[in-house]
PDB file of C-alpha atoms in Angstrom:
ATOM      1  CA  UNK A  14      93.630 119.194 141.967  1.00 46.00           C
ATOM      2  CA  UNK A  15      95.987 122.079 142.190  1.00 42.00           C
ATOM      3  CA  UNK A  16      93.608 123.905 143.736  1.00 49.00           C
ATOM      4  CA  UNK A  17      93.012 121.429 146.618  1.00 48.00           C
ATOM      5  CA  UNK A  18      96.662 121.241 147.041  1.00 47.00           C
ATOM      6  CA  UNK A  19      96.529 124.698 147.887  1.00 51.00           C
ATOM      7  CA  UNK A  20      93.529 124.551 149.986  1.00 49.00           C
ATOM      8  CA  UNK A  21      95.302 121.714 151.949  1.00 50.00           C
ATOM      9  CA  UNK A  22      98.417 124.616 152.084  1.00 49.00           C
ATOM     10  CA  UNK A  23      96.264 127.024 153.683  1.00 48.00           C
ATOM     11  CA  UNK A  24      94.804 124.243 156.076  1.00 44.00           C
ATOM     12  CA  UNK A  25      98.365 123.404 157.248  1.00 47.00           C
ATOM     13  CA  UNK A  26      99.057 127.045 158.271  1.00 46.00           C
ATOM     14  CA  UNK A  27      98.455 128.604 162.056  1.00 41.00           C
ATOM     15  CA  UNK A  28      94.731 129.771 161.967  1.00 39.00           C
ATOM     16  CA  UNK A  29      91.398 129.900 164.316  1.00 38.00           C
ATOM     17  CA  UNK A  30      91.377 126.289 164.839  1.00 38.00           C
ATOM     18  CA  UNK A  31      87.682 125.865 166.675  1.00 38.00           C
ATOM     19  CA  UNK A  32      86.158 123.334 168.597  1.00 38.00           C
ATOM     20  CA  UNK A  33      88.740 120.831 167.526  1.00 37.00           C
ATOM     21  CA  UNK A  34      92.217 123.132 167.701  1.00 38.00           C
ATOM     22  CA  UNK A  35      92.581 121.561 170.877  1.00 41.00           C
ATOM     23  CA  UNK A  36      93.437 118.012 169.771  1.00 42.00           C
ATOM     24  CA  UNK A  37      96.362 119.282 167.609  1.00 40.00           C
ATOM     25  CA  UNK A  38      98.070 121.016 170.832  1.00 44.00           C
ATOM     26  CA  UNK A  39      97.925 117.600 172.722  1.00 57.00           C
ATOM     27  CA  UNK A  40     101.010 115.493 172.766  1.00 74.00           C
ATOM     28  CA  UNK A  41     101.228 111.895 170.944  1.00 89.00           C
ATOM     29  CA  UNK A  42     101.482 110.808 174.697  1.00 91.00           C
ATOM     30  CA  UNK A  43      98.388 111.920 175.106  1.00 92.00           C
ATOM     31  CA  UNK A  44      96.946 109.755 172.214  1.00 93.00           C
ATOM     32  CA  UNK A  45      98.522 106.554 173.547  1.00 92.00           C
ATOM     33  CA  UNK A  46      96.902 106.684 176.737  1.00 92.00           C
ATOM     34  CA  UNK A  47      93.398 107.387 175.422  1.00 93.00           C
ATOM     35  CA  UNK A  48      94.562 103.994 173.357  1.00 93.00           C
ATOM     36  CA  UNK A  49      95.046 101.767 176.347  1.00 93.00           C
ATOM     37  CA  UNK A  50      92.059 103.604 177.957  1.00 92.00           C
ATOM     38  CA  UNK A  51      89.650 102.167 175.424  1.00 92.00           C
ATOM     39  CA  UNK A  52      90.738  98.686 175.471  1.00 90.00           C
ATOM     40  CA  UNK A  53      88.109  98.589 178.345  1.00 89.00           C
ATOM     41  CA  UNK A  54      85.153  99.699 175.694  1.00 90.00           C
ATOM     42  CA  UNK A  55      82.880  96.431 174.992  1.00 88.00           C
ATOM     43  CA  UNK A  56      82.838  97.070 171.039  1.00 85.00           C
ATOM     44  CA  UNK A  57      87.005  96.727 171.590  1.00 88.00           C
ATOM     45  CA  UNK A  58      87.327  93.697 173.725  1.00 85.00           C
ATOM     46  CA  UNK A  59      85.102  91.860 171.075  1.00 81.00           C
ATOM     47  CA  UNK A  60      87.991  92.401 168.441  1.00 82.00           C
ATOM     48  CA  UNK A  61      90.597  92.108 170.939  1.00 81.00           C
ATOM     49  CA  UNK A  62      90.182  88.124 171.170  1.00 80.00           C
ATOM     50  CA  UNK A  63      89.824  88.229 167.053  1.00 77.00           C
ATOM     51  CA  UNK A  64      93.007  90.612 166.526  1.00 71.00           C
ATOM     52  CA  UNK A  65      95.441  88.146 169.412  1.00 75.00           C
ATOM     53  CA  UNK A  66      94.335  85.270 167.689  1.00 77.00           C
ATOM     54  CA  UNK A  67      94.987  86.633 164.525  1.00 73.00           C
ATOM     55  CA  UNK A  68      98.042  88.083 165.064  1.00 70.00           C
ATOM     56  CA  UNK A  69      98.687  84.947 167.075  1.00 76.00           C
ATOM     57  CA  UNK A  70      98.569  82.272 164.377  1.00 79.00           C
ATOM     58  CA  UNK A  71     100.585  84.684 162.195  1.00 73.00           C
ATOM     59  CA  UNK A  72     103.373  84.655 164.331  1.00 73.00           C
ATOM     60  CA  UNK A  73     103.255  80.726 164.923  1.00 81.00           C
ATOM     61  CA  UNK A  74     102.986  80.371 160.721  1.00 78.00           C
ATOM     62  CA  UNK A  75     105.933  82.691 160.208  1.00 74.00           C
ATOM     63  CA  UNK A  76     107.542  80.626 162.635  1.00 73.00           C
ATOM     64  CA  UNK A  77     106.980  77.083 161.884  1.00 78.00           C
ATOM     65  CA  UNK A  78     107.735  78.343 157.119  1.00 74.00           C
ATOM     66  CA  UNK A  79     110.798  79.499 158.040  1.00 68.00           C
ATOM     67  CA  UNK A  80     112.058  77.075 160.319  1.00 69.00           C
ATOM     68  CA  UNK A  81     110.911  74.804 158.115  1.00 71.00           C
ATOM     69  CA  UNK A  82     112.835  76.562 155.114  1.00 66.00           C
ATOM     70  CA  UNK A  83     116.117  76.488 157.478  1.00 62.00           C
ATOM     71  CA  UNK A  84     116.174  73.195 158.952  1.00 63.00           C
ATOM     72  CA  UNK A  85     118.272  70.551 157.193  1.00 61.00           C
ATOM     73  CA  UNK A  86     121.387  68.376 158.164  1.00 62.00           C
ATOM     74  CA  UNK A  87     125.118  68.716 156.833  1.00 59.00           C
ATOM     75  CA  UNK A  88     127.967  66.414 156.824  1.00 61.00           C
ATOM     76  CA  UNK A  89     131.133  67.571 156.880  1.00 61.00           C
ATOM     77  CA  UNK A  90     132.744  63.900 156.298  1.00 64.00           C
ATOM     78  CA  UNK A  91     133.798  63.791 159.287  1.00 68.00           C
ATOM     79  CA  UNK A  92     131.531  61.544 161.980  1.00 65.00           C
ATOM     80  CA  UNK A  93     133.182  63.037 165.061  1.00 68.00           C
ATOM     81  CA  UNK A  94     132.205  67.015 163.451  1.00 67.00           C
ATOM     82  CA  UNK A  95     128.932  66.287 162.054  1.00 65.00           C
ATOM     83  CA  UNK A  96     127.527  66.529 165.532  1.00 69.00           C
ATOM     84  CA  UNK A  97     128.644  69.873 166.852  1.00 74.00           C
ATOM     85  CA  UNK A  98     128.331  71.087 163.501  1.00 70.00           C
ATOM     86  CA  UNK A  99     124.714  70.579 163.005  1.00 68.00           C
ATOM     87  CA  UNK A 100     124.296  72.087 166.484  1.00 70.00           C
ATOM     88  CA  UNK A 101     125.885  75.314 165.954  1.00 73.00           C
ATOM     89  CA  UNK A 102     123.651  75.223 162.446  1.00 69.00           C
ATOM     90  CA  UNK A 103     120.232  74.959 164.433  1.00 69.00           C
ATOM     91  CA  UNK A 104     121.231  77.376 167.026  1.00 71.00           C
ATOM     92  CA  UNK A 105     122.043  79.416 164.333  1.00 69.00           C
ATOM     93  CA  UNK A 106     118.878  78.855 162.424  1.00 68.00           C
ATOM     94  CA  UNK A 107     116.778  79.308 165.622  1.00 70.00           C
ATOM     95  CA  UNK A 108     118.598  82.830 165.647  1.00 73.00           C
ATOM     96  CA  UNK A 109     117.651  83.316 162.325  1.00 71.00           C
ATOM     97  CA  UNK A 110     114.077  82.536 162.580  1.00 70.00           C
ATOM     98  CA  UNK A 111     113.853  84.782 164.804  1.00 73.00           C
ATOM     99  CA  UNK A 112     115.037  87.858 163.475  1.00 74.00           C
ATOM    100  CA  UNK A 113     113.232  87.043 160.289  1.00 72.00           C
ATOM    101  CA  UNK A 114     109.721  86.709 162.488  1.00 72.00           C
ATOM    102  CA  UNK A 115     110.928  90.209 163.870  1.00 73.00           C
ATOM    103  CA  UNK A 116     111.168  91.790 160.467  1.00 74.00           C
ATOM    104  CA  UNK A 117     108.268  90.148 158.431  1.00 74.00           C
ATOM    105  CA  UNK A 118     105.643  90.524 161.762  1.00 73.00           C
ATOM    106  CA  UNK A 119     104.395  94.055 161.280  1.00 73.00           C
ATOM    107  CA  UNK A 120     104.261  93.444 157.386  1.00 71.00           C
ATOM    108  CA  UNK A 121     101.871  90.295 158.006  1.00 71.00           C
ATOM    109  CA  UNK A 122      99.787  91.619 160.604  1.00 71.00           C
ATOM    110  CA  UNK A 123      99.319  94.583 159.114  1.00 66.00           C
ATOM    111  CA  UNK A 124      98.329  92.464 155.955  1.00 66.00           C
ATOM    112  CA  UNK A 125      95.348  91.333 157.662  1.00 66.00           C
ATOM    113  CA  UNK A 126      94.562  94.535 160.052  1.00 66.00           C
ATOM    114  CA  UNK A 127      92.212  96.516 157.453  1.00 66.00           C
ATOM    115  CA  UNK A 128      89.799  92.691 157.780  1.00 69.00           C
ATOM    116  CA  UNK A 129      88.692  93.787 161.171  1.00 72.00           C
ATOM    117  CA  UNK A 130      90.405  97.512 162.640  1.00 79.00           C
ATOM    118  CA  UNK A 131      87.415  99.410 160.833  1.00 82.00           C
ATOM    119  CA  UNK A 132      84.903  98.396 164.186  1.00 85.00           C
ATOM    120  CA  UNK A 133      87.593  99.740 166.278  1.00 90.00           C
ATOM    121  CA  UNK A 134      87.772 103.135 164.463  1.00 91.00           C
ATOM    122  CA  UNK A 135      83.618 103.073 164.515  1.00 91.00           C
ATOM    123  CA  UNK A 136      84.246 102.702 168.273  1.00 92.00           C
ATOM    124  CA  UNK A 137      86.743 105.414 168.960  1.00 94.00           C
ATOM    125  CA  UNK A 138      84.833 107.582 166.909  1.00 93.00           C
ATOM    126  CA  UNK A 139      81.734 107.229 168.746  1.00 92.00           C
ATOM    127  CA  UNK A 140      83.416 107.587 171.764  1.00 92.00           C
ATOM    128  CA  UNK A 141      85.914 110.577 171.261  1.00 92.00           C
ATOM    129  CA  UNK A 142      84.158 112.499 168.057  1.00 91.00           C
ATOM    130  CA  UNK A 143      80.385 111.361 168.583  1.00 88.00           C
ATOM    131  CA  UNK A 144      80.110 114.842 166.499  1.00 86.00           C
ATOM    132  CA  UNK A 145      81.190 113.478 162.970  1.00 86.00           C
ATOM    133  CA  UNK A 146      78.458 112.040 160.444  1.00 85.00           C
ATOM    134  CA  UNK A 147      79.366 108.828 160.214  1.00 85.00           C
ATOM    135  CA  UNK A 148      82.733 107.449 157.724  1.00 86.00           C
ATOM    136  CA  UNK A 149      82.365 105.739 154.814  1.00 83.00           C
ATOM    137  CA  UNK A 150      82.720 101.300 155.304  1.00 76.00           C
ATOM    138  CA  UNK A 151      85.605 100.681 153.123  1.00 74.00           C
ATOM    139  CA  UNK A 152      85.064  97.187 151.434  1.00 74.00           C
ATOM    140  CA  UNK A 153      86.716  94.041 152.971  1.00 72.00           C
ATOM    141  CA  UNK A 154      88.414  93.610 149.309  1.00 78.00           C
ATOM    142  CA  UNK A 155      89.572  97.111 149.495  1.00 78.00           C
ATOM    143  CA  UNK A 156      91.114  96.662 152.847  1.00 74.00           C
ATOM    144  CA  UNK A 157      92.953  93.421 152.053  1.00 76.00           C
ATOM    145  CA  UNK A 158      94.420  95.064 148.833  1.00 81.00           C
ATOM    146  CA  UNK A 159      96.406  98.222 151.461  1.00 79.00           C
ATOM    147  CA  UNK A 160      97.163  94.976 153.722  1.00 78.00           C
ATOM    148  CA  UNK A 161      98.746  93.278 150.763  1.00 82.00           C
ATOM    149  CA  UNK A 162     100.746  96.248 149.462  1.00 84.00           C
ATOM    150  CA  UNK A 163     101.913  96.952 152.454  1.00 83.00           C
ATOM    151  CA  UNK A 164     103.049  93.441 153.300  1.00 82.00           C
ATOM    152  CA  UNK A 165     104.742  92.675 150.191  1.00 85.00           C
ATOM    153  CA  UNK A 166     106.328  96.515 150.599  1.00 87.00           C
ATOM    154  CA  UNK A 167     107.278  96.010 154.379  1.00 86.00           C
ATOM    155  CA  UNK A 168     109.148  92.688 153.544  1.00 84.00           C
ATOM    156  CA  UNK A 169     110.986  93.651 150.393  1.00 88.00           C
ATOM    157  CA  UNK A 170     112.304  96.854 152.171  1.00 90.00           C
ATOM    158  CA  UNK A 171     113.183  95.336 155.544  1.00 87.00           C
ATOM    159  CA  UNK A 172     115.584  92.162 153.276  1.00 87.00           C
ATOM    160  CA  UNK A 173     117.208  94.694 151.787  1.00 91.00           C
ATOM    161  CA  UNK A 174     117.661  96.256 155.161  1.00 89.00           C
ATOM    162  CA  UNK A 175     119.133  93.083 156.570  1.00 85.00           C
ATOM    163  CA  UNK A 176     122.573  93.791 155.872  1.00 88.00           C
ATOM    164  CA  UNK A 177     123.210  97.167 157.704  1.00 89.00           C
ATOM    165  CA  UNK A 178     120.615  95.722 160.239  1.00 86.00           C
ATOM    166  CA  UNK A 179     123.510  92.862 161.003  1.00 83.00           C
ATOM    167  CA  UNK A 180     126.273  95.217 159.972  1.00 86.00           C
ATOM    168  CA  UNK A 181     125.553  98.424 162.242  1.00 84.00           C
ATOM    169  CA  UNK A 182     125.055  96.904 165.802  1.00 83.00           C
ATOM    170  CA  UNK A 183     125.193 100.584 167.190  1.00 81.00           C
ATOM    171  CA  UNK A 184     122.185 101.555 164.717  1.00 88.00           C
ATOM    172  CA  UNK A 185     120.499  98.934 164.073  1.00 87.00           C
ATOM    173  CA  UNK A 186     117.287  99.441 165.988  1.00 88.00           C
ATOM    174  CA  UNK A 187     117.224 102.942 165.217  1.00 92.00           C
ATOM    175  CA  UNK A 188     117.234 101.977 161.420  1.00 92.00           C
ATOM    176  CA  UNK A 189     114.435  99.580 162.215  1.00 91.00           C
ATOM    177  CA  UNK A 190     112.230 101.820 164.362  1.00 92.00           C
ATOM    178  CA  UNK A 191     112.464 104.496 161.363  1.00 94.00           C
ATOM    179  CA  UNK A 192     111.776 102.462 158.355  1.00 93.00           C
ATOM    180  CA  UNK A 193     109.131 100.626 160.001  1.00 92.00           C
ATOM    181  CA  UNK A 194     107.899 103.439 161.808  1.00 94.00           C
ATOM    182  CA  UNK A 195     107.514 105.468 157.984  1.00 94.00           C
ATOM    183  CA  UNK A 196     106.068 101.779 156.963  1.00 92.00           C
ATOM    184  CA  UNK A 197     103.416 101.216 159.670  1.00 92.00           C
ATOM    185  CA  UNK A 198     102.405 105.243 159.973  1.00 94.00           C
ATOM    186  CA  UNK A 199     101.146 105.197 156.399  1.00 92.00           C
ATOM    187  CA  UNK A 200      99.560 101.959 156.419  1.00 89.00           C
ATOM    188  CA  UNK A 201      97.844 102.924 159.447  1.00 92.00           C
ATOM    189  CA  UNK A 202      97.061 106.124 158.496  1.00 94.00           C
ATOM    190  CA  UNK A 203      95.501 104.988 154.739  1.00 90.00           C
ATOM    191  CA  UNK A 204      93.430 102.827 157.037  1.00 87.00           C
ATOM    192  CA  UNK A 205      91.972 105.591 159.175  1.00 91.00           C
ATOM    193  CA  UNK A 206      92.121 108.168 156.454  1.00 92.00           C
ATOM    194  CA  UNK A 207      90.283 106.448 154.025  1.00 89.00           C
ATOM    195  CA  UNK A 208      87.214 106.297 155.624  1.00 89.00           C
ATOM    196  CA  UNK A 209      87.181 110.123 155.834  1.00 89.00           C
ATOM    197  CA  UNK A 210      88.755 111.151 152.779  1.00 90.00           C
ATOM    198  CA  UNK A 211      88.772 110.561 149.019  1.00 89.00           C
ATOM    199  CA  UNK A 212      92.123 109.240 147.970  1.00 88.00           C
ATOM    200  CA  UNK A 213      93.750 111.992 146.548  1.00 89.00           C
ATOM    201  CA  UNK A 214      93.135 114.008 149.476  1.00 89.00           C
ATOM    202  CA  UNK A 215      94.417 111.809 151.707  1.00 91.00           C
ATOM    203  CA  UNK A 216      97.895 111.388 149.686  1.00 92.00           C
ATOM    204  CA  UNK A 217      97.614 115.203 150.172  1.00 92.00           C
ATOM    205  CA  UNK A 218      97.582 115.476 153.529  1.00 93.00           C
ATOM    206  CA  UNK A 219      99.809 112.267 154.689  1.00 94.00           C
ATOM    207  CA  UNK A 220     102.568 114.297 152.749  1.00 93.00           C
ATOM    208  CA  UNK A 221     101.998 117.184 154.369  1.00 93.00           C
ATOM    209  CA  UNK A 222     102.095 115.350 157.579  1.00 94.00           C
ATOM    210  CA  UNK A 223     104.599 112.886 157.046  1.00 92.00           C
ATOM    211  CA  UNK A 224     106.774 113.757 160.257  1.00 94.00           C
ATOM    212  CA  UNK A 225     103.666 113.243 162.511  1.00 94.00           C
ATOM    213  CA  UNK A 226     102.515 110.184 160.901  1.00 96.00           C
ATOM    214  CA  UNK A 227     106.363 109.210 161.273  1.00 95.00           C
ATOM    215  CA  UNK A 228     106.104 109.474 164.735  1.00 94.00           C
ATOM    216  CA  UNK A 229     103.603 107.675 165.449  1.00 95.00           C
ATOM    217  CA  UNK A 230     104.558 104.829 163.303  1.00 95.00           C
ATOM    218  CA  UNK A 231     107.782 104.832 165.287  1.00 95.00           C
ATOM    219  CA  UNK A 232     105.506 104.239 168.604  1.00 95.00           C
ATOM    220  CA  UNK A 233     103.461 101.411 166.180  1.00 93.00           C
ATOM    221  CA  UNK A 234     107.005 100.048 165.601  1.00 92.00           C
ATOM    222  CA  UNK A 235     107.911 100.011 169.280  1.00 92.00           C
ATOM    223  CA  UNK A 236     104.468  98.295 170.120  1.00 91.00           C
ATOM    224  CA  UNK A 237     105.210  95.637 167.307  1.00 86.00           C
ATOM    225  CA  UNK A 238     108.817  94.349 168.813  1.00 84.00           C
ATOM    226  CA  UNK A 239     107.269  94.275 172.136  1.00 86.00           C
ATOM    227  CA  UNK A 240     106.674  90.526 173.218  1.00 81.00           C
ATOM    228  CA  UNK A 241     102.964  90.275 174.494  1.00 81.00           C
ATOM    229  CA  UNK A 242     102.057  93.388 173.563  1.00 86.00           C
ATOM    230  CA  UNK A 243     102.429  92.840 170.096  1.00 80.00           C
ATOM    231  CA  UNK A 244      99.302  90.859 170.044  1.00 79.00           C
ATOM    232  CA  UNK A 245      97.625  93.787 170.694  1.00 85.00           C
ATOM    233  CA  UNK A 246      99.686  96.138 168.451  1.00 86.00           C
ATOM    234  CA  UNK A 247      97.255  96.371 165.657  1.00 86.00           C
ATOM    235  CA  UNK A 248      94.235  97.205 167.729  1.00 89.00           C
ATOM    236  CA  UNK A 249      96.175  99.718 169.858  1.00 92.00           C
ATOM    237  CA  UNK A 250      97.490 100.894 166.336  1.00 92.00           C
ATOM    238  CA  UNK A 251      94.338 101.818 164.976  1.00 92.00           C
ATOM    239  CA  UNK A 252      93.078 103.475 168.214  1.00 94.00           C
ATOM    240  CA  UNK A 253      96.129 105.538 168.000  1.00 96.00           C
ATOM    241  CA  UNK A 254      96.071 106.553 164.454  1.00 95.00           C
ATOM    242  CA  UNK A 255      92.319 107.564 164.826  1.00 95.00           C
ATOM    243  CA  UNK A 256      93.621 110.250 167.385  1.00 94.00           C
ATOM    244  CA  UNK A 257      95.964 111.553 165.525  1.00 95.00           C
ATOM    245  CA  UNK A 258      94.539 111.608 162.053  1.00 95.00           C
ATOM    246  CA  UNK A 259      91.767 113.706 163.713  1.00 92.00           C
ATOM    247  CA  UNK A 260      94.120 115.871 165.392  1.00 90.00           C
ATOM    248  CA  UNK A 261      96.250 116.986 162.287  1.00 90.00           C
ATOM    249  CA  UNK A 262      96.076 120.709 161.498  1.00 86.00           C
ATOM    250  CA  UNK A 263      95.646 120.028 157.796  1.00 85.00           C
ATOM    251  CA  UNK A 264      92.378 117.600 158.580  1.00 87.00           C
ATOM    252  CA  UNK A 265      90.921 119.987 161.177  1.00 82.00           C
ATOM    253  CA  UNK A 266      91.378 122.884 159.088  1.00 82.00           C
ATOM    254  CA  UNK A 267      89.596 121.191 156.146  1.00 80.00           C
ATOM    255  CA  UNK A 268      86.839 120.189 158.254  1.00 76.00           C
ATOM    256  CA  UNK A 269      86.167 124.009 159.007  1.00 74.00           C
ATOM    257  CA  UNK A 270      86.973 125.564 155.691  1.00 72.00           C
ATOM    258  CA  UNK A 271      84.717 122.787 153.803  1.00 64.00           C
ATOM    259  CA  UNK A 272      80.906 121.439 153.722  1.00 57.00           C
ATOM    260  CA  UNK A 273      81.284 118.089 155.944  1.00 56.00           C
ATOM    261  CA  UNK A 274      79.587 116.593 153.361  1.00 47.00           C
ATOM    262  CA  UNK A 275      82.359 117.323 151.082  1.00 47.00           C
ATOM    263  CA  UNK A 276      85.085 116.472 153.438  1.00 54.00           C
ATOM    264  CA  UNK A 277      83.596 113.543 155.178  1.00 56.00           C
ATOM    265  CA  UNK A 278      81.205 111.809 153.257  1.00 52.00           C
ATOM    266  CA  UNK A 279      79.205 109.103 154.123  1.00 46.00           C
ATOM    267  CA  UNK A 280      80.177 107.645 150.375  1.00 44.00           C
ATOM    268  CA  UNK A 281      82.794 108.408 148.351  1.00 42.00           C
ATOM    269  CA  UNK A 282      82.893 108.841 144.708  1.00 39.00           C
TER     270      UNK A 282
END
């Protein structure tokens, strides 16, 4: 182990980078229009209609639990009250609901993303690094287990964000791009990473990367609060994190220094 930390070292350091040194140079920009330029690829508009559905009925769901968990009636024992009272309550509520389908959305699409996003990494692959032998299927269980983890861990984090969400106006969305940005990067990146690397290895490298994967999480954030296009966040997620996982330094210069069949097996373990 403390040898392949090192290895990973070296790999993170300026060196003759090869045939792929080019995709480290090119900007996260870059990446995210070779995203939306894929959506037009047949083997991606067969998930799209899966992943909008999908992401669909989870944001109905969330919708219809929690205002069904904040609707109620109150009387304040006074007939003439009751009525604008209980109309400043559902307003309230409605404002509520929504800013608790804002926070818990990424976590519970995300849940479900590893169930499908694996054909749309086969098909950026083919298309952009036709090269590679090819990754290793994760399991549908093993997939749903990241989802889950990262669900439960999105939610819990972003509740106990709530109160400097609501008490620093000024900050508020930066605080939310950031956490969720370090949130969805990872969960993204385990995703795309673990079809190319064994486990430890990929801890390895998404520390050494962290402020890249950070980055693009941020843009996976932005995508997410983005009416409409959140439907199509989790597709255009995993396009995007396939990009850049491929263009880190650390995973280009392992591919060189190491036997693919090491580094990118067809099976792991």
């Amino acid at each position: 182990m403390l040898s392949q930390a090192s290895s990973l070292r070296r790999a993170s350091r300026p060196a003759n980078q090869g045939h792929f040194a080019s995709g480290t140079r090119r900007p996260l920009l870059a990446h995210i229009a070779k995203s939306f330029g894929q959506l037009d690829d047949p083997a991606i508009r067969r998930v799209i209609w899966f992943g909008v559905g999908m992401a669909a009925v989870v944001f109905v769901l969330t919708w219809l639990g929690l205002s069904y968990l904040l609707d109620g009636q109150v009387s304040t024992g006074y007939a003439w009250l009751d009525g604008p009272a209980n109309w400043l309550i559902q307003v309230l509520g409605a404002a509520a609901v929504l800013i608790m389908v804002w926070l818990f959305y990424p976590g519970l699409v995300a849940a479900f993303a590893g169930i499908f996003l694996e054909s749309v990494a086969d098909a950026v692959e083919r298309r952009h690094y036709a090269a590679l032998p090819p990754a290793r299927d994760p399991s549908i269980l093993e997939g749903v287990a990241i989802g889950l983890r990262f669900a439960v861990t999105t939610i819990a984090l972003n509740l106990l964000a709530l109160p400097f969400y609501l008490a620093l106006p000024a900050l508020n969305l930066v605080l939310y791009l950031v956490l969720n940005g370090w949130l969805l990067g990872r969960n993204f990146y385990e995703i795309v990473a673990l079809r190319r690397l064994p486990p430890e290895q990929a801890a390895s490298v998404r520390r050494m990367e962290r402020w890249r994967l950070l980055n693009a999480g941020v843009v996976i954030a932005l995508a997410m609060a983005v009416p409409v296009l959140n439907l199509l966040a989790p597709i255009l997620a995993t396009i995007l994190m396939v990009h850049v996982f491929h263009g880190l330094k650390s995973v280009q210069m392992l591919r060189e220094r190491s036997d693919k069949t090491l580094v990118f097996p067809n099976k792991i373990g």
